[in-house]
PDB file of C-alpha atoms in Angstrom:
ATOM      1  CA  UNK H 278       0.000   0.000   0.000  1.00 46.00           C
ATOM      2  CA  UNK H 279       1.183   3.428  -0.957  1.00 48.00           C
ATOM      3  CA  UNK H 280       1.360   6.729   1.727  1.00 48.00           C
ATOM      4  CA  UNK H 281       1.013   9.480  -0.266  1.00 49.00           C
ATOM      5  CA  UNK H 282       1.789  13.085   1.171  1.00 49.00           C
ATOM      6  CA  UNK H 283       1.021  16.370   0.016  1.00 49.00           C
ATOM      7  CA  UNK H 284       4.674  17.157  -0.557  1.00 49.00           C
ATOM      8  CA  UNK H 285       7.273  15.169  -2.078  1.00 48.00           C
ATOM      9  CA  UNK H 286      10.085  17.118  -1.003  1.00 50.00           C
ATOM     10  CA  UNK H 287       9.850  15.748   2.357  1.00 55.00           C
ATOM     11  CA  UNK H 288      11.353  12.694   1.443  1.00 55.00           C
ATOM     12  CA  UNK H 289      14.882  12.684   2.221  1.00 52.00           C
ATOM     13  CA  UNK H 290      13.325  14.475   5.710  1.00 50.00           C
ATOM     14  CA  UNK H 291      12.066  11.361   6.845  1.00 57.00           C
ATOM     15  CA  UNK H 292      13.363   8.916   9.119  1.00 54.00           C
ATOM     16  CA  UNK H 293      12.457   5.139   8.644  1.00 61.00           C
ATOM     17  CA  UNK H 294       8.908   6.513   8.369  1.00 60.00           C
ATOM     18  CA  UNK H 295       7.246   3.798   7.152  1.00 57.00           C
ATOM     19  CA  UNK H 296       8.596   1.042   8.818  1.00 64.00           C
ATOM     20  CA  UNK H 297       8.436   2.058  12.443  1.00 70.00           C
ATOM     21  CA  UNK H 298       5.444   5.108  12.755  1.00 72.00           C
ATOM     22  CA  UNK H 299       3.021   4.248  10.093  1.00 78.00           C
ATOM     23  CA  UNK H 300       4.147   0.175  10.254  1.00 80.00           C
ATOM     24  CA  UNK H 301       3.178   0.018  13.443  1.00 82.00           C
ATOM     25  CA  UNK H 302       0.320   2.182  13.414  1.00 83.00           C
ATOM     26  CA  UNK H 303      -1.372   0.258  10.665  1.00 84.00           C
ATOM     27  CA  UNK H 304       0.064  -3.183  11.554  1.00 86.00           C
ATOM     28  CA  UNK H 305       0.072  -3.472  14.772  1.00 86.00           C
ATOM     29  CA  UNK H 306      -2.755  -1.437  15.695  1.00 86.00           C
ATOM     30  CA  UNK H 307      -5.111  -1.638  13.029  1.00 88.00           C
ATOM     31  CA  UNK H 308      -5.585   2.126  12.745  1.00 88.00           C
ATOM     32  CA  UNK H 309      -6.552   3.914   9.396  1.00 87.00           C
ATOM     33  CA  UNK H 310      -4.036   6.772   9.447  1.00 84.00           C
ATOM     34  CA  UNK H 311      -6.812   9.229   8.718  1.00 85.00           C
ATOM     35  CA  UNK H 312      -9.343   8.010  10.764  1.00 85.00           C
ATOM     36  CA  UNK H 313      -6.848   7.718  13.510  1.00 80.00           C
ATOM     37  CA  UNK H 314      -9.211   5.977  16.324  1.00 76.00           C
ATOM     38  CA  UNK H 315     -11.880   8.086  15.162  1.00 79.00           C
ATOM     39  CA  UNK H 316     -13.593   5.849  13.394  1.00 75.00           C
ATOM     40  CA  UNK H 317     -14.444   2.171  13.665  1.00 79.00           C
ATOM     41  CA  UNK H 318     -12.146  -0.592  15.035  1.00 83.00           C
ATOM     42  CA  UNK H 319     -10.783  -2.809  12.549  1.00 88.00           C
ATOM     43  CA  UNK H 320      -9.806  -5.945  13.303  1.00 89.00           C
ATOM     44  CA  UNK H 321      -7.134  -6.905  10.396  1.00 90.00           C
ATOM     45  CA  UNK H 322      -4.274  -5.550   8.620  1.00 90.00           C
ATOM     46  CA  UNK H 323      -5.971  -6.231   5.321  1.00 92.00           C
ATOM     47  CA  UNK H 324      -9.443  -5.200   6.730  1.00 92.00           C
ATOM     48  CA  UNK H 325      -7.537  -1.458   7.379  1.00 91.00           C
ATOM     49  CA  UNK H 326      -5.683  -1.681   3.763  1.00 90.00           C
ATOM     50  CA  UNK H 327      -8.854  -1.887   2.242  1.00 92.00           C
ATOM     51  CA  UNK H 328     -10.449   0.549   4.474  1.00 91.00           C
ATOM     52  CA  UNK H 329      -8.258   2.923   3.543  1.00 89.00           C
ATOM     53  CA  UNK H 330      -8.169   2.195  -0.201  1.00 90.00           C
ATOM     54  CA  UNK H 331     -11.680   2.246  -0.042  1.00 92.00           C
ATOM     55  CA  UNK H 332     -12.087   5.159   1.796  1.00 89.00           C
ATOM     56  CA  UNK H 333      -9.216   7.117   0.166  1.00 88.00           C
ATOM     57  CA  UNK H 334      -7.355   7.595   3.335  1.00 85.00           C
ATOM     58  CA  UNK H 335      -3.866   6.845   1.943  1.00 84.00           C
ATOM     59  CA  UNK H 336      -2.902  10.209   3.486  1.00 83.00           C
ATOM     60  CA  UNK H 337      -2.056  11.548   7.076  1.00 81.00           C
ATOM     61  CA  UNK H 338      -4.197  13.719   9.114  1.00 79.00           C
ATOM     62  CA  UNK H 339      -2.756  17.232   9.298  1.00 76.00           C
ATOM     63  CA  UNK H 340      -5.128  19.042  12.325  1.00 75.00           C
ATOM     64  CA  UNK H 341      -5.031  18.577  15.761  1.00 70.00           C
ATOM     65  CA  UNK H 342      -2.229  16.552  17.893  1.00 74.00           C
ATOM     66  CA  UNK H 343      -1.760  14.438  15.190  1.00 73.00           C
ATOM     67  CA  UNK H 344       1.272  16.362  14.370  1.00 72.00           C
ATOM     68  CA  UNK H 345       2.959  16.336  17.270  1.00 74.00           C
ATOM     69  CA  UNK H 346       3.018  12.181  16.421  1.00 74.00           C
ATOM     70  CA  UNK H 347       5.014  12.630  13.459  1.00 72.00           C
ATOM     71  CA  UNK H 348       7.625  15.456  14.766  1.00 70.00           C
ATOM     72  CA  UNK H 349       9.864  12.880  15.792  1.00 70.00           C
ATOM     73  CA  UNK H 350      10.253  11.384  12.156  1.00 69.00           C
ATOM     74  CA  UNK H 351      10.788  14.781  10.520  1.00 69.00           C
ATOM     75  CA  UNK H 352      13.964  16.675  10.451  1.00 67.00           C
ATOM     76  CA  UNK H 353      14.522  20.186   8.426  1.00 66.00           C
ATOM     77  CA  UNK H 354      17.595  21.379   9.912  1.00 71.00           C
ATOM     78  CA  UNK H 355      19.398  20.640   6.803  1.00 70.00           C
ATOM     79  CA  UNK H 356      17.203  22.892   5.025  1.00 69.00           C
ATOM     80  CA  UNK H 357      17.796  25.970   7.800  1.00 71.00           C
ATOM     81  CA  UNK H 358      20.153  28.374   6.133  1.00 71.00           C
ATOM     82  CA  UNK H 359      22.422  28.531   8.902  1.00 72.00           C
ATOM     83  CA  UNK H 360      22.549  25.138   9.544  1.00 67.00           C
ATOM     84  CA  UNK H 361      26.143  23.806  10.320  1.00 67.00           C
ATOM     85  CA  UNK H 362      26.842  20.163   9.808  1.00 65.00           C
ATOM     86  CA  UNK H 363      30.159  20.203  10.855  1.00 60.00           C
ATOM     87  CA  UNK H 364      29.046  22.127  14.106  1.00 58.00           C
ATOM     88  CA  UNK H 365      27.723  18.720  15.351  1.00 54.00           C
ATOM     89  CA  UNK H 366      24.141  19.650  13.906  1.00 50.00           C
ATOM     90  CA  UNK H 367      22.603  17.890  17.276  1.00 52.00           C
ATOM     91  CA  UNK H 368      19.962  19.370  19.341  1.00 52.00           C
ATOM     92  CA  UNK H 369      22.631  21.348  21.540  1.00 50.00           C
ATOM     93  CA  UNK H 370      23.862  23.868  18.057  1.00 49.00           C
ATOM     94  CA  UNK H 371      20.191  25.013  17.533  1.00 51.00           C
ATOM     95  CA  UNK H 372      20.850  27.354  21.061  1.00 54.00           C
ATOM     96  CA  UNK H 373      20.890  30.891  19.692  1.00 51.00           C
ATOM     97  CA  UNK H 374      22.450  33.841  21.482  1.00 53.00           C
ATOM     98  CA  UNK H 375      19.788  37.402  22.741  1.00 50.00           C
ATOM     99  CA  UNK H 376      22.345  39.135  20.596  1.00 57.00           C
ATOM    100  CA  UNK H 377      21.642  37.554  17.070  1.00 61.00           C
ATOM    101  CA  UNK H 378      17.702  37.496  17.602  1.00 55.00           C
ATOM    102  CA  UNK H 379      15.716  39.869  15.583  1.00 60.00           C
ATOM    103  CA  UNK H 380      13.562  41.863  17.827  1.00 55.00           C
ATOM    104  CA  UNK H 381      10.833  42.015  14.952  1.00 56.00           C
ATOM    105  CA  UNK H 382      10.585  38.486  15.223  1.00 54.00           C
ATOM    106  CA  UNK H 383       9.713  38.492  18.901  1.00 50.00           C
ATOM    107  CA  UNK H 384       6.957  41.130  18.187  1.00 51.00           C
ATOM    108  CA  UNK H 385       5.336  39.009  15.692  1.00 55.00           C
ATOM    109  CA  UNK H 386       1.978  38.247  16.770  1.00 61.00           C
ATOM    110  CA  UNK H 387       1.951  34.792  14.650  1.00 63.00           C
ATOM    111  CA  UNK H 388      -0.094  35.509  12.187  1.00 67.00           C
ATOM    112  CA  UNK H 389       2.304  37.720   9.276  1.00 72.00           C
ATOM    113  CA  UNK H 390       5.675  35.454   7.652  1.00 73.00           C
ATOM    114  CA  UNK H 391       8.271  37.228   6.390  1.00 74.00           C
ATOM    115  CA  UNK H 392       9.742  35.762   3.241  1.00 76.00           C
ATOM    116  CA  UNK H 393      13.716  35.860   2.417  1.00 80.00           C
ATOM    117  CA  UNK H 394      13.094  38.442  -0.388  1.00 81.00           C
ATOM    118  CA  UNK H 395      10.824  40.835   2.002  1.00 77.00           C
ATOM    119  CA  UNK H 396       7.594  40.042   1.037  1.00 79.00           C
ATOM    120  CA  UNK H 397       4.555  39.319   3.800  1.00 76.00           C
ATOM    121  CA  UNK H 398       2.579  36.769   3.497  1.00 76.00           C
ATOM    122  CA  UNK H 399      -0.281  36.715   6.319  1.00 72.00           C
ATOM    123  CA  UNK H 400      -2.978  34.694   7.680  1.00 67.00           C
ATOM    124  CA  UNK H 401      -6.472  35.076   6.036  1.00 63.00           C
ATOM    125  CA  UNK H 402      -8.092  35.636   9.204  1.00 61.00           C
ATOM    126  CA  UNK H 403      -5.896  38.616   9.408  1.00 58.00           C
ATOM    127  CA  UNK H 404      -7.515  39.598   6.336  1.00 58.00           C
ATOM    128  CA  UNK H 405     -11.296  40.419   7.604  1.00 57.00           C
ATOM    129  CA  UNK H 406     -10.066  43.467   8.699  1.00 57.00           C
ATOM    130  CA  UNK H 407      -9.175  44.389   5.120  1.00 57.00           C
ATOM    131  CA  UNK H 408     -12.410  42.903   2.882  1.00 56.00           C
ATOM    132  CA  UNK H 409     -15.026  44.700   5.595  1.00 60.00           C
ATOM    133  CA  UNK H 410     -16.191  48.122   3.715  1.00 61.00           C
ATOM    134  CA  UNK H 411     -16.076  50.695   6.826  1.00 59.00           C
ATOM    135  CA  UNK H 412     -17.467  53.867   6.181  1.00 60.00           C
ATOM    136  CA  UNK H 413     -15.546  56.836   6.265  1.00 65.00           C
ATOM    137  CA  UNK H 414     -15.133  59.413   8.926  1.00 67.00           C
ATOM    138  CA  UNK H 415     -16.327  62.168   6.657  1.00 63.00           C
ATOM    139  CA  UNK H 416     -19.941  60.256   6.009  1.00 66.00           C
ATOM    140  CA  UNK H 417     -19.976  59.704   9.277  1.00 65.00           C
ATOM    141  CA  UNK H 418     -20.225  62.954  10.459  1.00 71.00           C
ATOM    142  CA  UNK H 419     -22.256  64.282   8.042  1.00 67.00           C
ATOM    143  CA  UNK H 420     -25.070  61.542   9.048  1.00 66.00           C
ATOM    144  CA  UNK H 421     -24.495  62.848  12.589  1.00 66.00           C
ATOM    145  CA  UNK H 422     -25.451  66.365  11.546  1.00 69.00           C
ATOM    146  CA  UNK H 423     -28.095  65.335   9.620  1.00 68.00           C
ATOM    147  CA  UNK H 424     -29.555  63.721  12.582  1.00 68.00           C
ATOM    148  CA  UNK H 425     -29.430  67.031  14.434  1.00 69.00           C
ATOM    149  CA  UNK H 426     -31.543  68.401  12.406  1.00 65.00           C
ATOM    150  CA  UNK H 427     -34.276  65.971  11.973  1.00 66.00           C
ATOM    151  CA  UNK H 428     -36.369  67.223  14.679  1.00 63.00           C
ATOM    152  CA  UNK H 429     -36.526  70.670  12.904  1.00 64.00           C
ATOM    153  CA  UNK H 430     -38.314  69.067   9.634  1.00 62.00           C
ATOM    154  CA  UNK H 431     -40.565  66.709  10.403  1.00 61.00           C
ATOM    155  CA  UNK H 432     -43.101  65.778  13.531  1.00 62.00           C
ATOM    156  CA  UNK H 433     -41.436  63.678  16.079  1.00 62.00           C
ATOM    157  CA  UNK H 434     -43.488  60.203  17.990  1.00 64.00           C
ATOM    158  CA  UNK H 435     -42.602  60.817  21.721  1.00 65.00           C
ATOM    159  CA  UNK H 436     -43.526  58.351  23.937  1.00 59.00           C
TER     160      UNK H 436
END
């Protein structure tokens, strides 16, 4: 059975990925990998192959914890440009001094990236803010003055 994932540059990231994570998951446990003890309880290997064939759940769940599953099987730091493999490239090298820390980066509020040629890219949810049509100031006070004089032109219900 195939695992297909959404990008195929993560190959030479991964660690043994298929014989001890998803192996075991689907082997061992009889968990569809998208499902992921969400759904029913299978009670084969094949029964879960064909689930999942079936189903079209040759694919990981992104959302959730899920992720955190599959951190240990990943590893980018050869892709970081200031990776160092000759440094030792172990957990210990990825310490960074206060000095070389951009203090823009520590304002971020998580929502804005800032691309290596300068560009933003942002969240969409930051983009509400944008697409809503507020009025301006200027119509804004004129409506206020109009309401002023409202009482001046035409009979008013009092209560």
């Amino acid at each position: 059975m195939e695992i297909s994932d959404d990008d195929d540059s993560d190959g030479e990231s991964v660690e043994d990925w298929e014989e001890n994570a998803l192996g075991e998951k689907v082997g061992v446990g009889h968990v569809c990998l998208w499902c992921n003890e969400k759904g029913k309880a299978f009670h084969s290997v094949q029964a879960v192959q064909k689930h999942m064939l079936d189903k079209g759940h040759c694919k990981l769940l992104h959302d959730g914890d899920t992720m955190f599953e599959y951190a240990d099987y990943y590893d980018y730091r050869s892709s970081y440009p200031d990776f160092d493999e000759a440094a030792g490239g172990g957990e210990e090298s990825m310490e960074v001094d206060s000095e070389q820390v951009n203090p823009q980066v520590l304002l971020d509020d998580g929502y804005e990236l800032v691309l290596p040629s300068g560009e933003v890219a942002q969240k969409r949810v930051k983009d509400l803010g944008y697409m809503q049509r507020l009025k301006n100031k200027h119509r804004l006070r004129l409506g206020k003055k109009a309401n002023k004089f409202q009482p001046h032109y035409r009979p008013q219900v009092v209560f």
